[in-house]
Short mmCIF file of C-alpha atoms in Angstrom, two decimals:
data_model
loop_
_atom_site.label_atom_id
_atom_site.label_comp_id
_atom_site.label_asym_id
_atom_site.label_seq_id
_atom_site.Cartn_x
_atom_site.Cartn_y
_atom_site.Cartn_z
CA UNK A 1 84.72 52.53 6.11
CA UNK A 2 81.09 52.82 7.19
CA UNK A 3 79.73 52.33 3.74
CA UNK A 4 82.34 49.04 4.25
CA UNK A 5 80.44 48.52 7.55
CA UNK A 6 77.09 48.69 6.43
CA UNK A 7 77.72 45.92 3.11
CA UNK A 8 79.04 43.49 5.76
CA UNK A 9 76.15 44.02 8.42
CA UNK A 10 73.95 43.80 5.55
CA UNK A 11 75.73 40.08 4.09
CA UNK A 12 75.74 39.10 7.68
CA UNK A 13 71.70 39.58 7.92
CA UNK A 14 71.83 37.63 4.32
CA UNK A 15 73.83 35.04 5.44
CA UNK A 16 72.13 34.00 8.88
CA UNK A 17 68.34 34.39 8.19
CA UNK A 18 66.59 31.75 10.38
CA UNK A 19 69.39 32.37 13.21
CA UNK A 20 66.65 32.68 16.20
CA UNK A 21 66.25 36.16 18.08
CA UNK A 22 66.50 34.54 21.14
CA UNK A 23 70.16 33.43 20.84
CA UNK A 24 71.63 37.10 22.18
CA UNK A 25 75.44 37.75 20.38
CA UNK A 26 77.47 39.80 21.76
CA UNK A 27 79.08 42.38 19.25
CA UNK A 28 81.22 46.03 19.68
CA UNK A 29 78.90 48.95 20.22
CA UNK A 30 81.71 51.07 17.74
CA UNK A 31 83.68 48.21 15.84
CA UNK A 32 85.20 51.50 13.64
CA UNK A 33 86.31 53.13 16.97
CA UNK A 34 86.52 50.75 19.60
CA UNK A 35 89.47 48.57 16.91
CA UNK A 36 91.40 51.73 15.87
CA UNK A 37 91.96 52.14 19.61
CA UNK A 38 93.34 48.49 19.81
CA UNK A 39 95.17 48.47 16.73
CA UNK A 40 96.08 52.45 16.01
CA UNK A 41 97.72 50.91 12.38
CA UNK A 42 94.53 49.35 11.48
CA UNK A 43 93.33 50.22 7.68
CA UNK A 44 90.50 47.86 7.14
CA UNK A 45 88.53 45.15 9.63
CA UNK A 46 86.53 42.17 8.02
CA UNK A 47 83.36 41.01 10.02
CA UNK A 48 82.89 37.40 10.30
CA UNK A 49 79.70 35.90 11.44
CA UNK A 50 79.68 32.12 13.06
CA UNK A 51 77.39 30.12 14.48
CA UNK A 52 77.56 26.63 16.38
CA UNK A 53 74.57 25.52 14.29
CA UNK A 54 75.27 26.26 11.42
CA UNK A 55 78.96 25.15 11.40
CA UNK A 56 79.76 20.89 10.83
CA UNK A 57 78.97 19.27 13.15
CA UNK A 58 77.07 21.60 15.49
CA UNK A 59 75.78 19.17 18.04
CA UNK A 60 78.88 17.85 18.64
CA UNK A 61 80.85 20.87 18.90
CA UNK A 62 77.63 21.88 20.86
CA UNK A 63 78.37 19.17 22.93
CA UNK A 64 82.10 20.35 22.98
CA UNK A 65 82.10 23.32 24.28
CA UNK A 66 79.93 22.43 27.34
CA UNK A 67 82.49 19.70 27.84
CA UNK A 68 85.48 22.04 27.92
CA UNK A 69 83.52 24.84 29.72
CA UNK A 70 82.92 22.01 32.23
CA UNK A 71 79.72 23.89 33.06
CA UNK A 72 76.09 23.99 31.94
CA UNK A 73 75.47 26.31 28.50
CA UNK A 74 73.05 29.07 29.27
CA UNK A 75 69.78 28.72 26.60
CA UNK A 76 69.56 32.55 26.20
CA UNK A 77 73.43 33.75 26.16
CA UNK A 78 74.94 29.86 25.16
CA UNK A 79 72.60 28.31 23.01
CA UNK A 80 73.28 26.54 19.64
CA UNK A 81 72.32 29.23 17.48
CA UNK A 82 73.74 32.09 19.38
CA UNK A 83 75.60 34.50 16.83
CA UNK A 84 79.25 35.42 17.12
CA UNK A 85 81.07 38.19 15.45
CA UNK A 86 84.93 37.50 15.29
CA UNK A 87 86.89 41.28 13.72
CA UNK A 88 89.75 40.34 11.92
CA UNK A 89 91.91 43.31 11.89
CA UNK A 90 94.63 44.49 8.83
CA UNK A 91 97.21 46.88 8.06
CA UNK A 92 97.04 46.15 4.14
CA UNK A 93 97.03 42.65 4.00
CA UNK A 94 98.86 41.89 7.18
CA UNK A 95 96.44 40.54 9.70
CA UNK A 96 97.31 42.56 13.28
CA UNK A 97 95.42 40.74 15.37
CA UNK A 98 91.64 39.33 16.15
CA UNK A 99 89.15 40.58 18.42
CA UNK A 100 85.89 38.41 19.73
CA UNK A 101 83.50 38.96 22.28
CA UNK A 102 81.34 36.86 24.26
CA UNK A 103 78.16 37.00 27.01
CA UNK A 104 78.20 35.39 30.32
CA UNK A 105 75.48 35.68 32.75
CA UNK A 106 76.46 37.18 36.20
CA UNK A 107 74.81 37.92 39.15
CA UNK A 108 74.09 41.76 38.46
CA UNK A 109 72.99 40.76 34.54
CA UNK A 110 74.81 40.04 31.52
CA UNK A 111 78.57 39.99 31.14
CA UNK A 112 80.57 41.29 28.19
CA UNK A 113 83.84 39.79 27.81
CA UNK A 114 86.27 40.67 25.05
CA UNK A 115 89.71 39.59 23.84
CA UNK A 116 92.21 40.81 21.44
CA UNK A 117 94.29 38.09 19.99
CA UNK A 118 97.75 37.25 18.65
CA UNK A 119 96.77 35.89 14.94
CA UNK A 120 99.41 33.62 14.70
CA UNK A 121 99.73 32.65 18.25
CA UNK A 122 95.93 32.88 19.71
CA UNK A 123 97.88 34.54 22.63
CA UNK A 124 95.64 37.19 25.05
CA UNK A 125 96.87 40.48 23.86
CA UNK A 126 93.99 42.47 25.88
CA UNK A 127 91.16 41.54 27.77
CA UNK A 128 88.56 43.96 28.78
CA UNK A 129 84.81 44.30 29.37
CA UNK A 130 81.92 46.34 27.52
CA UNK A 131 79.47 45.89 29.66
CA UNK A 132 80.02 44.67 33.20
CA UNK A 133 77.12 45.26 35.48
CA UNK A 134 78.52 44.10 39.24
CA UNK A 135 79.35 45.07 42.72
CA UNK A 136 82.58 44.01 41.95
CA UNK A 137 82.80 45.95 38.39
CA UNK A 138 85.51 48.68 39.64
CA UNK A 139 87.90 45.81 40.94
CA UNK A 140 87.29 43.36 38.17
CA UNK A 141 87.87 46.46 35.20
CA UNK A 142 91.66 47.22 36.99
CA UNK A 143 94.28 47.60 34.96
CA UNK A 144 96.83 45.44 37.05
CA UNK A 145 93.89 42.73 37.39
CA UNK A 146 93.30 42.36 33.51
CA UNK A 147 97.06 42.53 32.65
CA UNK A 148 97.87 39.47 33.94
CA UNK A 149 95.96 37.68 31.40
CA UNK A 150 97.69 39.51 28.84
CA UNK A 151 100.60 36.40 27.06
CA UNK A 152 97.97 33.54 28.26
CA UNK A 153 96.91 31.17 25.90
CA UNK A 154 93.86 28.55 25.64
CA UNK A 155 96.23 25.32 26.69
CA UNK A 156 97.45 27.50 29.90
CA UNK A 157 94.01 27.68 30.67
CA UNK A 158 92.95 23.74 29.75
CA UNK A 159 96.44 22.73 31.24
CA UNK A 160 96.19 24.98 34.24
CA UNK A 161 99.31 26.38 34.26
CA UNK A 162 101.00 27.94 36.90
CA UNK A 163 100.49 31.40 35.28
CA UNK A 164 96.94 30.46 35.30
CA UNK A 165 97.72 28.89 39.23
CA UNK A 166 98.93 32.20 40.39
CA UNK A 167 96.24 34.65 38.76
CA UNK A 168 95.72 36.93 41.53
CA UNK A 169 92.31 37.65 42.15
CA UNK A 170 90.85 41.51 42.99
CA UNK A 171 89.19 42.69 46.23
CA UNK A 172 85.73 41.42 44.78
CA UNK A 173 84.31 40.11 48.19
CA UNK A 174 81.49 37.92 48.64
CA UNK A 175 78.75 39.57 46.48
CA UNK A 176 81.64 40.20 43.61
CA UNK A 177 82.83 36.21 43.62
CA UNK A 178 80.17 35.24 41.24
CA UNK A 179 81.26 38.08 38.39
CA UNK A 180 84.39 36.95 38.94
CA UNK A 181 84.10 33.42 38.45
CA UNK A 182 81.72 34.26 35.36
CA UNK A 183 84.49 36.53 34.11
CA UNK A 184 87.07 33.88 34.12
CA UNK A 185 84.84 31.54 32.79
CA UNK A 186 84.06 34.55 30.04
CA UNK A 187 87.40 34.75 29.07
CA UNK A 188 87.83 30.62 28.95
CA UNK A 189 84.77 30.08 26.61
CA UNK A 190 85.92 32.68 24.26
CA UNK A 191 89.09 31.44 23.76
CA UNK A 192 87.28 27.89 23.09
CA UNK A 193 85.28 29.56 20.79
CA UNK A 194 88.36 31.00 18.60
CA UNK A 195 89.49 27.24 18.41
CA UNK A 196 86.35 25.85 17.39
CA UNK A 197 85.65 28.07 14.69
CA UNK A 198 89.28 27.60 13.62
CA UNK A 199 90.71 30.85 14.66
CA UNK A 200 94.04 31.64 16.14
CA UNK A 201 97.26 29.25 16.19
CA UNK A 202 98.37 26.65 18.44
CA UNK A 203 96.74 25.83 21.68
#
């Protein structure tokens, strides 16, 4: 597998040239590892590299996702030519599930965010953080707290629904609020993301 590894981060490189340094991905320190500990039947993961810019029509989907963020689009973290790795994970040829991560800025630095996926479905099967630099990091990494989003899809988020009403917070306090608002807004973008680049099932 890491001779497998090395071809793709090598195609990837190939494939995205002129993508600017300064748009900062966000991709898994151990993809090998961290994947076979998601999906224990895994026997193969496929790398695939997107980009706003470089996928018809970038300014408007640009455009877009700002829209359905409802927020501002960091230039560092959120700009148009910011890389993203989505892992497509198989047993054989069965696809188990998909796993993409995104960067949010928070108050104590960047934000990791990363969900695993339902394939068919787009459902949240996990949610969990690789790097989470925060007052509030202890609270916002529980179990309990992260499980809730497990089931929850993209439209419960754009429809608010009343899972998404009744998400119950952690103890984050005042100097935690911002990481957690970033983190909910980490999970929302990715899951906008997946749709964009035509990943995942309904909404």
């Amino acid at each position: 597998m890491k001779k497998n590894v090395r071809l793709l981060v090598c195609a990837s490189a190939l494939l995205f040239p002129s993508v600017s340094w300064a748009a900062i991905g966000c991709t898994l320190s151990n993809p090998a590892q961290d994947l076979k500990y998601l999906f224990p039947d895994m026997t193969s993961y496929k790398e695939d590299l997107k980009s706003i810019g470089r996928t018809a029509p970038g300014p408007k989907m640009y455009k877009d996702l700002s829209a359905r963020l409802g927020s501002d689009l960091d230039p560092i973290y959120e700009s148009i030519d910011t890389p993203y790795t989505i892992y497509q994970i198989y047993k054989g040829k069965t696809k188990l599930g998909v796993v993409h991560g995104v960067n949010v800025p928070g108050k104590g630095g960047v934000i990791q965010v990363f969900l695993s996926t339902d394939p068919d479905t787009a459902e949240i099967r996990k949610f969990f953080f690789q790097r989470l630099e925060s007052p509030a990091a202890k609270a916002l990494r529980d179990k309990e707290f992260r499980r809730q989003f497990e089931g929850l899809t993209l439209s419960d988020f754009e429809k608010q629904s009343d899972r998404v009403k009744n998400l119950k917070s952690p103890a984050v306090g005042t100097k935690g609020l911002p990481d957690y608002e970033a983190s909910l807004r980490g999970v929302r973008k990715n899951l906008i993301l997946l749709d964009l680049f035509g990943y995942g099932g309904s909404r």
